[in-house]
Coordinates of C-alpha atoms in Angstrom, one line a residue:
Chain A
E15 CA 103.5 -0.7 58.2
A16 CA 100.6 0.8 56.3
G17 CA 97.2 -0.5 57.2
V18 CA 94.3 -1.4 55.0
T19 CA 93.3 1.6 53.0
Q20 CA 90.0 2.3 51.3
F21 CA 88.9 4.9 48.8
P22 CA 86.8 6.9 48.8
S23 CA 85.9 7.5 52.4
H24 CA 82.4 8.7 51.4
S25 CA 80.5 8.5 48.1
V26 CA 77.1 10.0 47.4
I27 CA 75.5 8.9 44.1
E28 CA 72.0 8.8 42.6
K29 CA 70.0 5.7 42.2
G30 CA 70.9 4.0 38.9
Q31 CA 74.5 5.3 38.8
T32 CA 77.7 3.3 39.1
V33 CA 80.2 3.4 42.0
T34 CA 83.5 1.7 42.3
L35 CA 85.1 1.2 45.7
R36 CA 88.7 0.4 46.1
C37 CA 90.6 -1.5 48.8
D38 CA 94.4 -1.7 49.3
P39 CA 95.2 -4.5 51.7
I40 CA 98.3 -4.7 53.9
S41 CA 101.3 -5.7 51.8
G42 CA 101.8 -9.4 51.8
H43 CA 98.3 -10.3 52.9
D44 CA 96.9 -12.8 50.4
N45 CA 93.4 -12.8 52.0
L46 CA 91.1 -9.9 51.3
Y47 CA 87.5 -9.6 52.5
W48 CA 84.6 -7.3 51.7
Y49 CA 81.9 -6.6 54.3
R50 CA 79.0 -4.2 54.4
R51 CA 77.1 -2.7 57.3
V52 CA 73.7 -1.3 56.8
M53 CA 72.8 1.2 59.5
G54 CA 72.1 -0.5 62.8
K55 CA 72.7 -4.0 61.5
E56 CA 75.5 -6.4 61.6
I57 CA 78.7 -6.2 59.6
K58 CA 77.8 -8.6 56.9
F59 CA 80.3 -10.8 54.9
L60 CA 80.2 -10.2 51.2
L61 CA 83.1 -12.1 49.7
H62 CA 86.7 -13.4 50.3
F63 CA 89.6 -13.4 47.9
V64 CA 92.7 -15.5 48.2
K65 CA 95.2 -13.7 46.0
E66 CA 93.3 -13.0 42.8
S67 CA 90.8 -15.9 43.2
K68 CA 87.3 -15.6 44.7
Q69 CA 87.4 -18.1 47.6
D70 CA 83.8 -17.4 48.7
E71 CA 81.3 -15.0 47.3
S72 CA 78.2 -16.4 49.0
G73 CA 77.5 -13.0 50.7
M74 CA 77.2 -11.0 47.5
P75 CA 73.6 -9.7 47.5
N76 CA 73.0 -9.9 43.7
N77 CA 74.6 -9.5 40.3
R78 CA 74.7 -5.7 40.5
F79 CA 77.8 -6.2 42.7
L80 CA 81.1 -7.1 41.0
A81 CA 84.4 -7.6 42.9
E82 CA 87.7 -8.0 41.3
R83 CA 91.3 -8.4 42.5
T84 CA 93.5 -8.3 39.5
G85 CA 97.0 -9.4 40.2
G86 CA 96.2 -10.3 43.7
T87 CA 96.9 -6.8 45.1
Y88 CA 94.2 -4.2 45.5
S89 CA 90.6 -5.0 45.0
T90 CA 87.6 -3.1 43.6
L91 CA 83.9 -3.5 44.4
K92 CA 81.6 -2.1 41.7
V93 CA 77.9 -1.5 42.2
Q94 CA 76.0 -1.1 38.9
P95 CA 73.4 0.2 38.9
A96 CA 73.1 1.3 42.5
E97 CA 69.9 1.1 44.4
L98 CA 68.7 2.8 47.5
E99 CA 69.1 -0.3 49.6
D100 CA 72.8 -0.5 48.7
S101 CA 73.5 2.4 51.1
G102 CA 75.8 1.5 54.0
V103 CA 79.4 1.3 55.0
Y104 CA 81.5 -1.0 53.0
F105 CA 84.5 -2.4 54.8
C106 CA 87.5 -4.2 53.5
A107 CA 89.8 -6.4 55.6
S108 CA 92.9 -8.3 54.9
S109 CA 94.8 -11.1 56.6
Q110 CA 97.7 -13.5 56.3
V111 CA 96.7 -17.2 56.1
R112 CA 94.1 -17.8 58.8
G113 CA 95.4 -14.8 60.6
I114 CA 93.8 -11.8 62.3
Q115 CA 91.7 -9.7 59.9
Y116 CA 92.7 -6.0 59.8
F117 CA 90.0 -3.6 58.7
G118 CA 90.0 -0.5 56.7
A119 CA 88.2 2.6 57.8
G120 CA 85.3 1.8 55.4
T121 CA 83.6 3.6 52.5
R122 CA 80.3 5.2 53.4
L123 CA 78.0 4.9 50.4
S124 CA 74.9 7.0 50.2
V125 CA 72.5 6.2 47.3
L126 CA 69.9 9.0 46.9
Chain B
G13 CA 75.3 -20.6 57.6
E14 CA 76.5 -19.0 60.8
N15 CA 74.2 -16.7 62.7
V16 CA 75.6 -14.5 65.5
E17 CA 73.3 -12.6 67.9
Q18 CA 74.5 -9.8 70.2
H19 CA 73.0 -8.2 73.2
P20 CA 72.4 -5.5 74.3
S21 CA 72.3 -3.1 71.4
T22 CA 73.1 -0.2 73.7
L23 CA 74.7 -0.1 77.1
S24 CA 75.4 2.8 79.4
V25 CA 77.6 2.5 82.5
Q26 CA 79.1 4.8 85.0
E27 CA 82.8 5.2 84.9
G28 CA 84.5 2.6 87.0
D29 CA 81.7 0.1 86.7
S30 CA 81.8 -3.1 84.6
A31 CA 80.3 -3.8 81.2
V32 CA 79.2 -7.1 79.8
I33 CA 78.3 -7.8 76.2
K34 CA 76.9 -11.2 75.3
C35 CA 76.8 -13.1 72.0
T36 CA 75.5 -16.4 70.8
Y37 CA 76.4 -18.3 67.6
S38 CA 74.7 -21.1 65.7
D39 CA 77.4 -23.1 63.9
S40 CA 79.1 -25.6 66.2
A41 CA 82.0 -25.7 63.7
S42 CA 83.0 -22.1 64.4
N43 CA 86.3 -22.1 66.2
Y44 CA 87.5 -18.5 66.6
F45 CA 85.8 -15.6 68.2
P46 CA 87.2 -12.1 67.9
W47 CA 85.9 -8.9 69.4
Y48 CA 86.3 -5.6 67.5
K49 CA 86.0 -2.1 68.9
Q50 CA 85.0 0.7 66.5
E51 CA 85.4 4.3 67.8
L52 CA 83.4 7.0 66.0
G53 CA 84.7 7.5 62.5
K54 CA 87.5 5.0 62.8
R55 CA 88.1 1.5 61.6
P56 CA 87.0 -1.6 63.6
Q57 CA 90.0 -2.8 65.6
L58 CA 90.6 -6.2 67.2
I59 CA 90.7 -5.9 71.0
I60 CA 90.7 -9.5 72.1
D61 CA 90.0 -12.9 70.7
I62 CA 89.5 -16.5 71.9
R63 CA 89.8 -19.9 70.2
S64 CA 87.4 -22.8 70.8
N65 CA 90.0 -24.8 72.8
V66 CA 90.0 -22.1 75.5
G67 CA 87.3 -21.1 78.0
E68 CA 88.6 -17.7 79.1
K69 CA 91.1 -15.1 78.1
K70 CA 92.1 -11.9 79.9
D71 CA 94.0 -8.9 78.8
Q72 CA 94.3 -6.2 81.5
R73 CA 90.7 -4.8 81.9
I74 CA 89.2 -6.9 79.1
A75 CA 88.2 -10.5 79.3
V76 CA 86.4 -12.9 77.1
T77 CA 84.6 -16.1 78.1
L78 CA 83.4 -18.9 75.8
N79 CA 80.9 -21.7 76.5
K80 CA 81.2 -24.0 73.5
T81 CA 78.4 -26.3 74.7
A82 CA 75.9 -23.4 75.0
K83 CA 77.4 -21.6 72.0
H84 CA 77.8 -18.4 74.1
F85 CA 80.7 -16.0 74.4
S86 CA 80.9 -12.7 76.3
L87 CA 83.1 -9.7 76.6
H88 CA 83.7 -8.2 80.0
I89 CA 85.2 -4.8 80.6
T90 CA 86.1 -3.9 84.2
E91 CA 86.8 -0.4 85.6
T92 CA 85.4 1.2 82.5
Q93 CA 86.8 4.5 81.4
P94 CA 85.4 7.2 79.0
E95 CA 87.7 6.1 76.3
D96 CA 86.0 2.7 76.3
S97 CA 83.0 4.3 74.7
A98 CA 82.6 2.8 71.2
V99 CA 80.6 0.3 69.3
Y100 CA 81.7 -3.3 70.0
F101 CA 81.2 -6.2 67.6
C102 CA 81.5 -9.9 68.4
A103 CA 82.2 -12.3 65.5
A104 CA 82.5 -16.0 64.9
K105 CA 84.8 -17.5 62.2
N106 CA 83.5 -20.5 60.3
G107 CA 85.5 -23.3 58.7
A108 CA 85.8 -21.2 55.5
N109 CA 87.8 -18.6 57.5
N110 CA 85.0 -16.0 57.1
L111 CA 83.8 -13.8 59.9
F112 CA 80.1 -13.5 60.9
F113 CA 79.4 -10.5 63.0
G114 CA 76.8 -9.5 65.6
T115 CA 74.8 -6.3 65.2
G116 CA 77.1 -4.3 67.6
T117 CA 76.7 -2.8 71.0
R118 CA 77.1 0.9 71.5
L119 CA 78.8 1.3 74.9
T120 CA 78.7 4.7 76.6
V121 CA 80.8 5.3 79.7
I122 CA 79.4 8.2 81.7
P123 CA 82.2 10.2 83.5

């Protein structure tokens, strides 16, 4: 069974540019989560999809971040325009209903 | 919202010794507490978890304890081995099924 996959593994962009991160959850997992870890700090919750619907987006830092999950399969997280403080590792996780969350390897975003 | 604190931030132990990592949480409604291990360059992986109706759970060299009254939970690793070296994260799940993580503990096991 394939795990949660994230693309790209690393992205380096300049301040003001746009970046789109992608997450492919485990097949059959309706729940999809986005998290972010800024260096040395906690893995912080951003938002939670159930199928294509946003169940909870209380962790999204501001309106420069837009997450979508069209069709309830893969999800994208777009940052536009990127700022220096957006640098960090973005993790995606998926789960069955109230099940264990399985994480992807993360996308390391560096905003210069 | 939920707030999880984790200590220590770094921990070095000699191979064969025990390691203990402690976490506290703030939301008394949290009912599930997983521990994730992240090796360098790899994804966080669940190593053990405990639900709020249980006080202790053990899996070989790893154990987790939960004190609901004090809102404390701890990870215990016995007979540590070099391959236990990693960053460990505790987390608490709230009623909305979202995980709130601690800041991580970098464990180094010295051969």
